[in-house]
Structures are given as structure tokens and as C-alpha cells.
Coordinates of C-alpha atoms and ligand atoms in Angstrom, one line a residue:
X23 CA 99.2 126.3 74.7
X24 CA 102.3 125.1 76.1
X25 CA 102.8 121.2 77.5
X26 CA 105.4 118.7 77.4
X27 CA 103.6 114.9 77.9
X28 CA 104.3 111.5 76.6
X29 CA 101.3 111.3 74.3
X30 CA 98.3 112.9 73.3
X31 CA 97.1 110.4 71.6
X32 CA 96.0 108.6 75.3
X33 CA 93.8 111.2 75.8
X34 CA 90.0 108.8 75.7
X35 CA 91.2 106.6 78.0
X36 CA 92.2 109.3 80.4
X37 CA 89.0 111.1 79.9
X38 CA 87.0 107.9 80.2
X39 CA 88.9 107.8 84.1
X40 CA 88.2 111.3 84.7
X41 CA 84.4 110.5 83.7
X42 CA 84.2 107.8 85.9
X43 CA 85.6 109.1 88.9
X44 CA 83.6 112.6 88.7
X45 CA 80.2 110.5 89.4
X46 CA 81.6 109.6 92.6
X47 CA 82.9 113.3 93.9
X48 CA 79.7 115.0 94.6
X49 CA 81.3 117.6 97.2
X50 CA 83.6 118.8 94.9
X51 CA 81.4 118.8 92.1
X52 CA 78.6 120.4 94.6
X53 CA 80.8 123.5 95.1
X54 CA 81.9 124.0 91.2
X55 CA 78.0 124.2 90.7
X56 CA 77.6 126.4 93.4
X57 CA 80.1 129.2 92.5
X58 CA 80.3 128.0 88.4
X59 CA 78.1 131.3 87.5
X60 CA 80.5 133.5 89.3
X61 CA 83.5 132.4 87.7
X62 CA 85.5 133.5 91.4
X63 CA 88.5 132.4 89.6
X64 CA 88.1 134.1 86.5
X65 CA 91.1 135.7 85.4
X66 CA 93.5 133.8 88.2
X67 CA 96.5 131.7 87.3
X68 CA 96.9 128.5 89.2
X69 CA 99.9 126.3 89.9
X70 CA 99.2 122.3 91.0
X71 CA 101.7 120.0 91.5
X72 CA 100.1 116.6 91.9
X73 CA 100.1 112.8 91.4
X74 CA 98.2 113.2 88.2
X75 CA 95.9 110.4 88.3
X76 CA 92.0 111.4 87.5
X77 CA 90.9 112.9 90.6
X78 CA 93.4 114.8 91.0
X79 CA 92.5 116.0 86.9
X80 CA 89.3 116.5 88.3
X81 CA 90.4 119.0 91.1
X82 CA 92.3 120.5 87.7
X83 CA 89.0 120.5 85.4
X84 CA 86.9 122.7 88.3
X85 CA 89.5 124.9 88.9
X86 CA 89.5 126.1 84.9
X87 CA 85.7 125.8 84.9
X88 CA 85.9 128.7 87.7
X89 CA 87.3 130.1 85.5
X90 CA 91.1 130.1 86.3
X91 CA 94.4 129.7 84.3
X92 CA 95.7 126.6 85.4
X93 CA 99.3 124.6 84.6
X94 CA 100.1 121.8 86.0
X95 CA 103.1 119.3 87.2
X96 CA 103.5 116.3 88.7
X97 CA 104.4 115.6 92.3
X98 CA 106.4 112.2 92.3
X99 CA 108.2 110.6 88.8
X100 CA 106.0 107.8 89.0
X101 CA 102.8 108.8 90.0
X102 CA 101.9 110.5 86.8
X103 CA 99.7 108.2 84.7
X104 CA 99.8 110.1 80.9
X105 CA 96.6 108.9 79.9
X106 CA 95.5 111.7 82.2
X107 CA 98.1 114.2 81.0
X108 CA 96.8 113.8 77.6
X109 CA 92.8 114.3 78.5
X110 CA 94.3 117.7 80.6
X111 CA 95.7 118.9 77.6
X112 CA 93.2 117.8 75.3
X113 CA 90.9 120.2 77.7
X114 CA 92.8 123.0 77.9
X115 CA 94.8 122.6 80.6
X116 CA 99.1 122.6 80.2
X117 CA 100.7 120.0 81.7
X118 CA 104.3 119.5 82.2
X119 CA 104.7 115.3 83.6
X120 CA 105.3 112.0 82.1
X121 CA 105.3 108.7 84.0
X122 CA 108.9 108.2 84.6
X123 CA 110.7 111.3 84.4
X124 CA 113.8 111.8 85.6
X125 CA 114.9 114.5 88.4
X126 CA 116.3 117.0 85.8
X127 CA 112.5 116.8 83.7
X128 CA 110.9 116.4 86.7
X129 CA 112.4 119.8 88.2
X130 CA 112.2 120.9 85.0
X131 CA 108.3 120.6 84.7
X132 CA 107.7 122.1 88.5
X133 CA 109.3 125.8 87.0
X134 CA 107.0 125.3 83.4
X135 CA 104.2 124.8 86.0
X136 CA 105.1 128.1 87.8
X137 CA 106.4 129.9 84.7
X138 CA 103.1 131.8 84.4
X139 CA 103.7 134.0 87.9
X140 CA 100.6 131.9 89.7
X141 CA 98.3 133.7 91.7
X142 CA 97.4 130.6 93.9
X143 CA 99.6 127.4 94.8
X144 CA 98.5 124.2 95.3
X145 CA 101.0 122.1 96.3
X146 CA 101.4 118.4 97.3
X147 CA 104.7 117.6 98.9
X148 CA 106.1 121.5 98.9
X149 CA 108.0 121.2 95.7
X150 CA 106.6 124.0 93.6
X151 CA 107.2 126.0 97.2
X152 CA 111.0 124.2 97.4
X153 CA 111.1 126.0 94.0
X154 CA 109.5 129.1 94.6
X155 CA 112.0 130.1 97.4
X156 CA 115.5 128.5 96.7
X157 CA 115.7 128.8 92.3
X158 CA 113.2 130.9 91.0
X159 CA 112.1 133.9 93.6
X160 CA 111.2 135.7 90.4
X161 CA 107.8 133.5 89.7
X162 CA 106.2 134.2 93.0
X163 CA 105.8 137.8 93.2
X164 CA 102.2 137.3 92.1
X165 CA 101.7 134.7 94.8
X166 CA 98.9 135.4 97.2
X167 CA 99.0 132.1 98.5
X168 CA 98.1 128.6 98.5
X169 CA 97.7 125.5 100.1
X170 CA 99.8 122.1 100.5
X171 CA 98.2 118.6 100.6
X172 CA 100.4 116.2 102.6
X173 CA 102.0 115.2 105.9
X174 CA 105.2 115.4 104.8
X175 CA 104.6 119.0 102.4
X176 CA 103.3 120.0 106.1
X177 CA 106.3 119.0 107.6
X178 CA 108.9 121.2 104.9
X179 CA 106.1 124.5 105.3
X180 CA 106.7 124.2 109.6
X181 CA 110.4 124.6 109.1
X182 CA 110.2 127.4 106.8
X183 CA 107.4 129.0 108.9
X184 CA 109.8 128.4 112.4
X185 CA 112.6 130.0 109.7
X186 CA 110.4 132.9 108.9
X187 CA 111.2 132.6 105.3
X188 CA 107.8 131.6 103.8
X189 CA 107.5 134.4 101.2
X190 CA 103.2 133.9 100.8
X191 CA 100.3 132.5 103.3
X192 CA 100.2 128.9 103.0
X193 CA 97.2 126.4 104.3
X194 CA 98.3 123.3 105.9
X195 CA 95.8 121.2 104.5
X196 CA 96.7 118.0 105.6
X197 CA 96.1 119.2 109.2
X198 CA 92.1 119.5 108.4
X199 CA 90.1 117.0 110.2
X200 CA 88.3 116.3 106.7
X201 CA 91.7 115.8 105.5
X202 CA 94.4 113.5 107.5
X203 CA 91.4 111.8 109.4
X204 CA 89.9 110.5 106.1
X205 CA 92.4 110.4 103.7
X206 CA 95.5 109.7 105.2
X207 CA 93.9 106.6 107.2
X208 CA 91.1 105.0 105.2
X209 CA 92.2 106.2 101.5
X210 CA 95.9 104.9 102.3
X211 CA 94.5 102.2 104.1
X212 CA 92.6 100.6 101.3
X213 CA 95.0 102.0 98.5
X214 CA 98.3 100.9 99.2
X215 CA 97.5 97.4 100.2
X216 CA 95.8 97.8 96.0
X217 CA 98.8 98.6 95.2
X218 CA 101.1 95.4 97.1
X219 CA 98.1 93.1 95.8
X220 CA 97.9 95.1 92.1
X221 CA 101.8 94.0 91.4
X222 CA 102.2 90.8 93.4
X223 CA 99.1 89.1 92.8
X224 CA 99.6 87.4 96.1
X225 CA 97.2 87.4 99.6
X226 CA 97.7 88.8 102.8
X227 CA 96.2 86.4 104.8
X228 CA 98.3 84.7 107.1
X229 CA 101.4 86.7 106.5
X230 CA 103.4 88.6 108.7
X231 CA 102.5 92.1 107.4
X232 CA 105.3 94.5 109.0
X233 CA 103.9 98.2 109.0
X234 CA 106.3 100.9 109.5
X235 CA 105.3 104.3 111.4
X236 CA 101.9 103.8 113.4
X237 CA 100.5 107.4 112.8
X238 CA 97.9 108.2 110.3
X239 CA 98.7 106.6 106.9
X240 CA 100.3 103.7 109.3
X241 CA 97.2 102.9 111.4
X242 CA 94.9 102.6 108.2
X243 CA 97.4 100.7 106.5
X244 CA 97.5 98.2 109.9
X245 CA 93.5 98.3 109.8
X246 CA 93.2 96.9 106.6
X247 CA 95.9 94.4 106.7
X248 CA 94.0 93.0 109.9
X249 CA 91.1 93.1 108.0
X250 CA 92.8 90.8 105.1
X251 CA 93.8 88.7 107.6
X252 CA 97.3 89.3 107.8
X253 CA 99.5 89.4 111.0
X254 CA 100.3 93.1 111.5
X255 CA 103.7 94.1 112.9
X256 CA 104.3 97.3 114.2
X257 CA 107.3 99.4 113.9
X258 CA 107.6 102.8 115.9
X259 CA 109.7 105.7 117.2
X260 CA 106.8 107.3 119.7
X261 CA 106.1 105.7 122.5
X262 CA 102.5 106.7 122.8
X263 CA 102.0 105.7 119.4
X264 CA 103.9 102.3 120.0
X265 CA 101.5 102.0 123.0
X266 CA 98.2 102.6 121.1
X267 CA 99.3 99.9 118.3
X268 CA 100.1 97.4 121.3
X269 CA 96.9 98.2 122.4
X270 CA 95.1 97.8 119.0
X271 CA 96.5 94.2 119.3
X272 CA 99.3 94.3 117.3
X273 CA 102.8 93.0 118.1
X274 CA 105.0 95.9 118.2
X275 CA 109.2 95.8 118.1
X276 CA 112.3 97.3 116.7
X277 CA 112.5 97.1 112.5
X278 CA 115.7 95.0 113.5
X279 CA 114.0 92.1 114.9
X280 CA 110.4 92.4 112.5
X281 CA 113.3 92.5 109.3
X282 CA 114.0 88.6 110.2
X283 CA 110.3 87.4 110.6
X284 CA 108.2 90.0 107.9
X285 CA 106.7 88.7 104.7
X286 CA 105.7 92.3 103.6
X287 CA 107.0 95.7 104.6
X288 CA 105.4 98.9 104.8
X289 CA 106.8 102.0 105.6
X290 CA 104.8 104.9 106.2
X291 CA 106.4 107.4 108.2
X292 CA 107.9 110.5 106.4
X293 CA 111.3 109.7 107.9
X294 CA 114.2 108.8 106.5
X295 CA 116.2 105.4 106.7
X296 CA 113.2 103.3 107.8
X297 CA 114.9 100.0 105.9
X298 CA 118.7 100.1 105.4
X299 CA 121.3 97.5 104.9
X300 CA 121.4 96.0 108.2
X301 CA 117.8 95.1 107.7
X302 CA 118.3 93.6 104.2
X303 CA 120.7 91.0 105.0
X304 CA 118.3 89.8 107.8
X305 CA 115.0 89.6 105.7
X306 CA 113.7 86.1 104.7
X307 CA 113.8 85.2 100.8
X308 CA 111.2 87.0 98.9
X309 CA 110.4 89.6 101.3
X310 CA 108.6 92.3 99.5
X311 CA 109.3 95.7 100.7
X312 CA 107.2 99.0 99.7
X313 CA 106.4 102.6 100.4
X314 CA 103.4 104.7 101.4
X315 CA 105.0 107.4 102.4
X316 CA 105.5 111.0 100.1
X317 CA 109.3 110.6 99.2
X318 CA 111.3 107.6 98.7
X319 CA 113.3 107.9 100.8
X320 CA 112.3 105.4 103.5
X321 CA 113.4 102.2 101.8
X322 CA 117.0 103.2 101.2
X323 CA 117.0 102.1 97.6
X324 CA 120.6 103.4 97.0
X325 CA 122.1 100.7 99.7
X326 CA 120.1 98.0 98.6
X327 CA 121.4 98.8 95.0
X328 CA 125.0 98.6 96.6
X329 CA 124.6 95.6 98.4
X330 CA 122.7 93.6 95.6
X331 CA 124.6 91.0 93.3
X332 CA 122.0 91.4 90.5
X333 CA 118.6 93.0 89.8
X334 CA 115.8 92.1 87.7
X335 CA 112.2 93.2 86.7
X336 CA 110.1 90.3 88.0
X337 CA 106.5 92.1 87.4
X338 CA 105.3 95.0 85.9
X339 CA 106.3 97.2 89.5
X340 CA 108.7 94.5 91.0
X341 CA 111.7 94.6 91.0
X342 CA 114.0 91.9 92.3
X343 CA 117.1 92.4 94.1
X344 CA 119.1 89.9 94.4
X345 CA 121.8 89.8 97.5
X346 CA 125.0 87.5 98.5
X347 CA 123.2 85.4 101.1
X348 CA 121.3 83.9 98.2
X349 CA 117.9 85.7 99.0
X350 CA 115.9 88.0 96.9
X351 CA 114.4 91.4 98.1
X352 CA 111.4 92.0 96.1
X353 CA 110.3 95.9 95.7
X354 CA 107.7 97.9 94.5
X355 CA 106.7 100.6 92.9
X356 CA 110.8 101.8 93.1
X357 CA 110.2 102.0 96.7
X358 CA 107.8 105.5 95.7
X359 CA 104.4 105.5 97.5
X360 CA 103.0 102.3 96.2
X361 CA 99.6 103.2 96.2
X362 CA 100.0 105.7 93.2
X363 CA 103.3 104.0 91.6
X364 CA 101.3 100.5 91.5
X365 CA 97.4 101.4 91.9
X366 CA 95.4 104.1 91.1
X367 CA 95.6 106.2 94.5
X368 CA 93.1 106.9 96.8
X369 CA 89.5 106.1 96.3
X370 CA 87.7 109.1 94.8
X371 CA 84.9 109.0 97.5
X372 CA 87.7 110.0 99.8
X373 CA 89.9 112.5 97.6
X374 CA 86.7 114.0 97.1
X375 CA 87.0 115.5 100.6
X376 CA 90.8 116.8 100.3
X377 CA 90.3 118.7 97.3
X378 CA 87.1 120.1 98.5
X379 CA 89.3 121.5 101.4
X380 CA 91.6 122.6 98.2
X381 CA 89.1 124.3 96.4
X382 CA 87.7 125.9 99.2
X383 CA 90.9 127.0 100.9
X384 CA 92.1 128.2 97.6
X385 CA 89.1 130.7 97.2
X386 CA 89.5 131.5 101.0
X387 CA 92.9 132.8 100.0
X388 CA 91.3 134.9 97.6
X389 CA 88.7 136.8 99.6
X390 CA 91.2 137.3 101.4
X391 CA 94.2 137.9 99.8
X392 CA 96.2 140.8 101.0
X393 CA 95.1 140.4 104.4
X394 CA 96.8 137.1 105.5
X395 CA 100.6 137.1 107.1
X396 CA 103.2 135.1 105.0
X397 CA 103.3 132.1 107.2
X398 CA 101.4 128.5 107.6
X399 CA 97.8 128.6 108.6
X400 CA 95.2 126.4 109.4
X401 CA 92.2 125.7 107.4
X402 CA 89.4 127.6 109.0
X403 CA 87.2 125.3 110.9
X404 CA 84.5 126.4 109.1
X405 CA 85.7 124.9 106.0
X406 CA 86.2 122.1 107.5
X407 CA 82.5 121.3 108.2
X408 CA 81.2 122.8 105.5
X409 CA 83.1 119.8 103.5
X410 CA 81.8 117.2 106.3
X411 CA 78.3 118.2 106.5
X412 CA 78.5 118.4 102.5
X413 CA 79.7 114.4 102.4
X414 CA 77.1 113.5 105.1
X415 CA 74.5 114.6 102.7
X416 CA 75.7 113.2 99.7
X417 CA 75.7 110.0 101.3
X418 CA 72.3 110.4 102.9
X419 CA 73.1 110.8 106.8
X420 CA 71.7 112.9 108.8
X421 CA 72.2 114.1 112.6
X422 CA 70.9 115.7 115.3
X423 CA 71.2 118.7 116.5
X424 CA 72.1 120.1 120.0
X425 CA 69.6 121.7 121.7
X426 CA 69.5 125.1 123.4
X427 CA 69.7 122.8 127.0
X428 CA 72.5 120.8 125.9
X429 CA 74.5 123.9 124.3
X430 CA 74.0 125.8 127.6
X431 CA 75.2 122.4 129.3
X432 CA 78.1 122.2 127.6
X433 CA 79.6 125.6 127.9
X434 CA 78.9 125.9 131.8
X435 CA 81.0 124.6 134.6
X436 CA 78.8 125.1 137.3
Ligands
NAI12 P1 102.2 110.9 110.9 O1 103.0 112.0 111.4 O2 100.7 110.9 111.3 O3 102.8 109.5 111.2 C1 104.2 109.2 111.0 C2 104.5 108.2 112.1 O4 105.8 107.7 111.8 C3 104.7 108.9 113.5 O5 103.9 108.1 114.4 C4 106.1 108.8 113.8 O6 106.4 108.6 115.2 C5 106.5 107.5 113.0 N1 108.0 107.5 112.7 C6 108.9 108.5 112.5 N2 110.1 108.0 112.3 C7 110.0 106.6 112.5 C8 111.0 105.6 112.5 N3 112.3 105.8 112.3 N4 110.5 104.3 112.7 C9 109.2 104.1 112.9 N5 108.3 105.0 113.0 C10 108.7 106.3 112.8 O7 102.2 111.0 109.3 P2 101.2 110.4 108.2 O8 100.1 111.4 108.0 O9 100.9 109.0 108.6 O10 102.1 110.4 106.9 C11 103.2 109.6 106.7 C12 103.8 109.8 105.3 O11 102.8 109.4 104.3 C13 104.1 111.2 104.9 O12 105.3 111.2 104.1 C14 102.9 111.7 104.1 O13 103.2 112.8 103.3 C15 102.6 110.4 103.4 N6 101.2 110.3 102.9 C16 101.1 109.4 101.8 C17 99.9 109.2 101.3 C18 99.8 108.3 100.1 O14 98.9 108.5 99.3 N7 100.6 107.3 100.0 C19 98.7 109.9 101.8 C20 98.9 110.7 102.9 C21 100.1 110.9 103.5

């Protein structure tokens, strides 16, 4: 079995994770149950790219228990953890990521995770499909299609589907209500503010918490600050979106004017440039500056490199930079999505819905594979609720039901 890890050696601590987090994904371990007799994936090969933390293992673990062939990468250089890499490989399953890598290894790994001509993609961020149709057209002719996990993945699969170059059927994931609603907002919500207090081991309360990007990832993220107590600060290109944080009671202005008064910065907005140098020089000492969003790109790390007189570890995930004016710009994670780079990602309660929607989608793709058009699709709405309804019950809730009268009610206009 092929792999290239740091160390196989880590492997009990990673399975002891993967044990842990399992008890607390019932929906995805309700559907391996349901369909483990009938193997559907028996004989399929399976790409993933993903922050390999233990959830995502998990997602990895039912896939080859349905039977399928399954390689793996990572999806960001420092969201790997290897302790899970090793308890993969120790079950069977090749991986191809370290913590750390650098963009040759990491490019690297996404062809070793395609190198077996996958039938199904599963995707988180677009890479393996980046890879798929720009260096190696050779590995997809097998492809019946997949599904991508992230805003941002989303976003790269829209311009290739308005290109018309998307060579396989692709599910957009993110855009499921069980997805975007649940974890974009609560699961990055609670998991990037982990990650600021994981490295820093300071509070929020009572500082100026400045959150960049007010759509989903950026109104959980404001939530929770409130919730800590913090002062949130919104930053915001949309108007409606500027309006709805105004009206959430937050204070709202340009990243110009928040970069002389913020404590902590956030960005979350899949765009590019969100902090530059003009925003630097204007920050208060010890301003600590991270990223939720998929690339790291929204911190510009390569200015602030330019502009800074020295640099220094200060914590395990901080780095100090130090600039002219005498002030030091603290950030984390490397300015990578802080909530996997400096905590443990999302909560597995919540994760447990997204891959449900992968695992579900991807077998949709099989049933019907040859009929779907090369482009970007939804996820049927009927996955969608299966996966709700499936999370109400594993946490106990009920509802009711809409009667004959009301059904009638609601679909007349007279
Ligand atoms: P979204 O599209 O719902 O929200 C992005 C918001 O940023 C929009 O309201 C947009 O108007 C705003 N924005 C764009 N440019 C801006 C600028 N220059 N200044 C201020 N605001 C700006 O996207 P969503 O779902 O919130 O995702 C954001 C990013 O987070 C994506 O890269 C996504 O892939 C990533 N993500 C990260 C997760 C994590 O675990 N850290 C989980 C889910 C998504």
C-alpha cells in the first residue's frame, strides 16, 4: 500500500481521536449501518482531499467499509494533524499529507491521491479538481463525479461551470441547507474562536473583536464573539449584508478605520487582500490577526513579511511580526484557517451533517452515474432532509406534521 506520512508510529493517538469523535456522528454512522451489507461502493476508487483531522478520517473509514478504494490528501499544509495520517494508514487507507508540507509536497500528494483514476471525487477547496483539469487530464477519465465541500471550492466549480470546462458532474455541497447553514455558521463560529483562544491563551471579553466578511462563516464567528463578551466589529463589501450586521447590533465600518481600534481580527470572506500593509501600520501593538477563511490569502502574509523588521515564534501558532513603528503584529495559525491550523476544526456533532451530505451525494452520483451532465449541481433536496430529519432523531426532537388542511392551505391562492 502506497503512503507518504510523517510517522506511523502516531497511529494510537490518532485512532484514540477517531474513536472519540465516531460516538458523537450518529448520522454518518446511521447510514454506513444502513447500506454496510451492500457494500454500494464495493469495487469503487475514491479520491478525498481534506483537512485530515478525525472526522474527516471518519468520513475516510465509512467510505472503505462500503467497500471502496480510498486515497487520500490533504486540503491545506497545515491542517493535517499526522497522528491521523498514521491511524489511516494503519487501517488501510493511503494517505499522502504531513502537517507542514510545502507547495511542491503538497501538489505532490493531491496527484498520489488521484493517481489511482478515482471513480468519485470528494473535494474540499477544488484542488484535486484544479488538478484534474489543468496537469493531469489523464487521471480523470474514470471520473463519474463528485462533490466539493466549501464556499470557496464552490466558488472555483461556478467559474468553470460558467466556462463550460468542468470535465465530470460535480455537487456543490456547501450550498445544502444541512451544509452552509450548520457548518459554516455554528461549527466556524465555535471553532475558530478555539483556535484564537487555543494559541493565545487570552479572553475575548471586552475586546474589540473585528470580524471580516459578514456572510456565513462571518456571522457565526460575530455570534460567538458576542456571546464571549467581546465587542464585535464588522467589516463588509455588501451592503445588505453590512445592513443586517448593523442590525444585529454590531458597529460596522471600512477595515481602514476598525485596523486602528481592533484587538483581534478575523477575516472570513473568501476574498483576497482583506488585511494589507496599509492596515498594518495602523493596528495597535499586539493586535492579533487570523484567518477563517479556506486559502490564506486574506491576511496578506507576503506584505506583512516585507514590511516587518524582525519575526519571531511567540507561541506554539504565533507568530510575531515585528514592524518600524515599534509595534508587534501577532499571527496565527500562518494566517491559514485558524480553526484547523490551531484547534481541532469543527465540532463533530456538526461535521457529522456535511459528510452525511458527502456520503450520500457520493452514492447519488453513483446511481446515477452516466446520466448526469458535466457541470455543477445541487444536492437533491431530498438529501438534504434525509440528513436533517436523521440529526433531529439522533438528538431526540420531534415535529409535527402538516395536515391535509394546512397542505391544501398552503398551495392555494384563493
Ligand atoms: P459567504 O459568501 O457566505 O460570505 C463571505 C462574505 O464576505 C460575503 O458577505 C462577502 O460580501 C464578504 N466579502 C467579500 N469581500 C470582502 C471584503 N473585501 N471585505 C469585507 N467583506 C467581504 O462565504 P462563507 O460561507 O462565509 O465562507 C467564507 C470563507 O470561509 C470561504 O473561503 C469558505 O471556503 C471558508 N470556510 C471556512 C471554514 C472553516 O472551517 N474555517 C468552514 C466553511 C467555510
Amino acid at each position: 500500500m502506497e503512503y507518504d506520512i510523517k510517522d506511523l508510529s502516531l497511529k494510537n493517538i490518532g485512532r484514540e481521536k477517531i474513536e472519540w469523535v465516531k460516538d458523537f456522528m450518529p448520522v454518518l454512522s446511521s447510514i454506513e449501518k444502513k447500506y454496510i451489507d451492500k457494500q454500494p461502493l464495493k469495487g469503487i476508487r475514491v479520491s478525498m482531499a481534506l483537512h485530515l483531522e478525525a472526522k474527516t478520517a471518519y468520513l475516510a473509514i465509512v467510505m472503505k467499509n462500503l467497500g471502496a478504494e480510498v486515497r487520500v490528501s490533504g486540503s491545506n499544509p497545515l491542517s493535517t494533524q499526522d497522528q491521523i495520517c498514521a491511524a489511516l494508514v494503519d487501517m488501510g487507507i493511503s494517505v499522502f499529507a504531513y502537517r507542514g508540507v510545502d507547495n511542491e509536497t503538497y501538489n505532490r500528494h493531491l496527484v498520489q491521491a488521484l493517481s489511482h483514476k478515482p471513480h468519485i471525487i470528494i473535494d474540499d477547496g477544488a484542488d484535486l479538481a484544479h488538478t484534474l483539469h489543468k496537469k493531469h487530464p489523464e487521471l480523470r477519465e474514470n471520473v463519474y463525479g463528485g462533490c466539493e465541500e466549501t464556499t470557496t471550492g464552490v466558488i472555483r466549480l461556478k467559474a468553470m461551470d460558467r466556462q463550460k470546462i468542468l470535465k465530470y458532474p460535480m455537487f456543490a455541497i456547501n450550498d445544502a441547507d444541512c451544509k452552509h447553514l450548520f457548518d459554516n455558521r455554528f461549527g466556524t463560529g465555535q471553532s475558530s474562536l478555539e483556535g484564537v483562544m487555543r494559541s493565545t491563551n487570552l479572553s475575548l471579553f471586552g475586546k474589540k473583536v473585528v470580524v471580516a466578511g459578514f456572510g456565513w462563516c462571518g456571522k457565526g464567528i460575530a455570534e460567538k464573539a458576542k456571546g464571549f463578551g467581546a465587542n464585535v466589529i464588522v467589516t463588509e463589501v455588501d451592503a445588505v449584508k453590512a445592513l443586517e450586521a448593523a442590525m444585529e447590533g454590531y458597529e460596522v465600518m471600512p477595515m481602514k478605520q476598525a485596523a486602528k481600534i481592533g484587538d483581534i481580527f478575523i477575516t472570513s470572506t473568501g476574498n483576497i487582500d482583506i488585511i494589507t500593509k496599509e492596515h498594518f501600520v495602523l493596528m495597535k501593538n499586539n493586535a492579533i490577526l487570523c484567518n477563517a477563511g479556506h486559502f490564506d490569502c486574506e491576511i496578506s502574509m507576503k506584505q506583512l513579511n516585507k514590511i516587518a523588521v524582525k519575526k519571531e515564534d511567540r507561541r506554539n501558532g504565533v507568530t510575531g511580526y515585528h514592524l518600524k513603528n515599534g509595534n508587534v503584529i501577532n499571527v496565527l495559525g500562518e494566517g491559514r484557517l485558524v480553526n484547523l491550523a490551531c484547534s481541532d476544526g469543527h465540532a463533530a456533532e456538526i461535521m457529522d451533517m456535511s459528510f452525511a451530505l458527502q456520503l450520500l451525494t457520493a452514492l447519488y452520483v453513483l446511481d446515477n452515474k452516466g446520466k448526469l451532465e458535466n457541470r455543477l449541481y445541487n444536492v437533491p433536496v431530498e438529501i438534504d432532509r434525509a440528513v436533517a430529519e436523521a440529526k433531529l432523531e439522533s438528538m431526540g426532537i420531534c415535529i409535527d406534521v402538516l395536515s391535509a388542511e394546512q397542505k391544501k392551505y398552503l398551495e392555494s391562492w384563493e
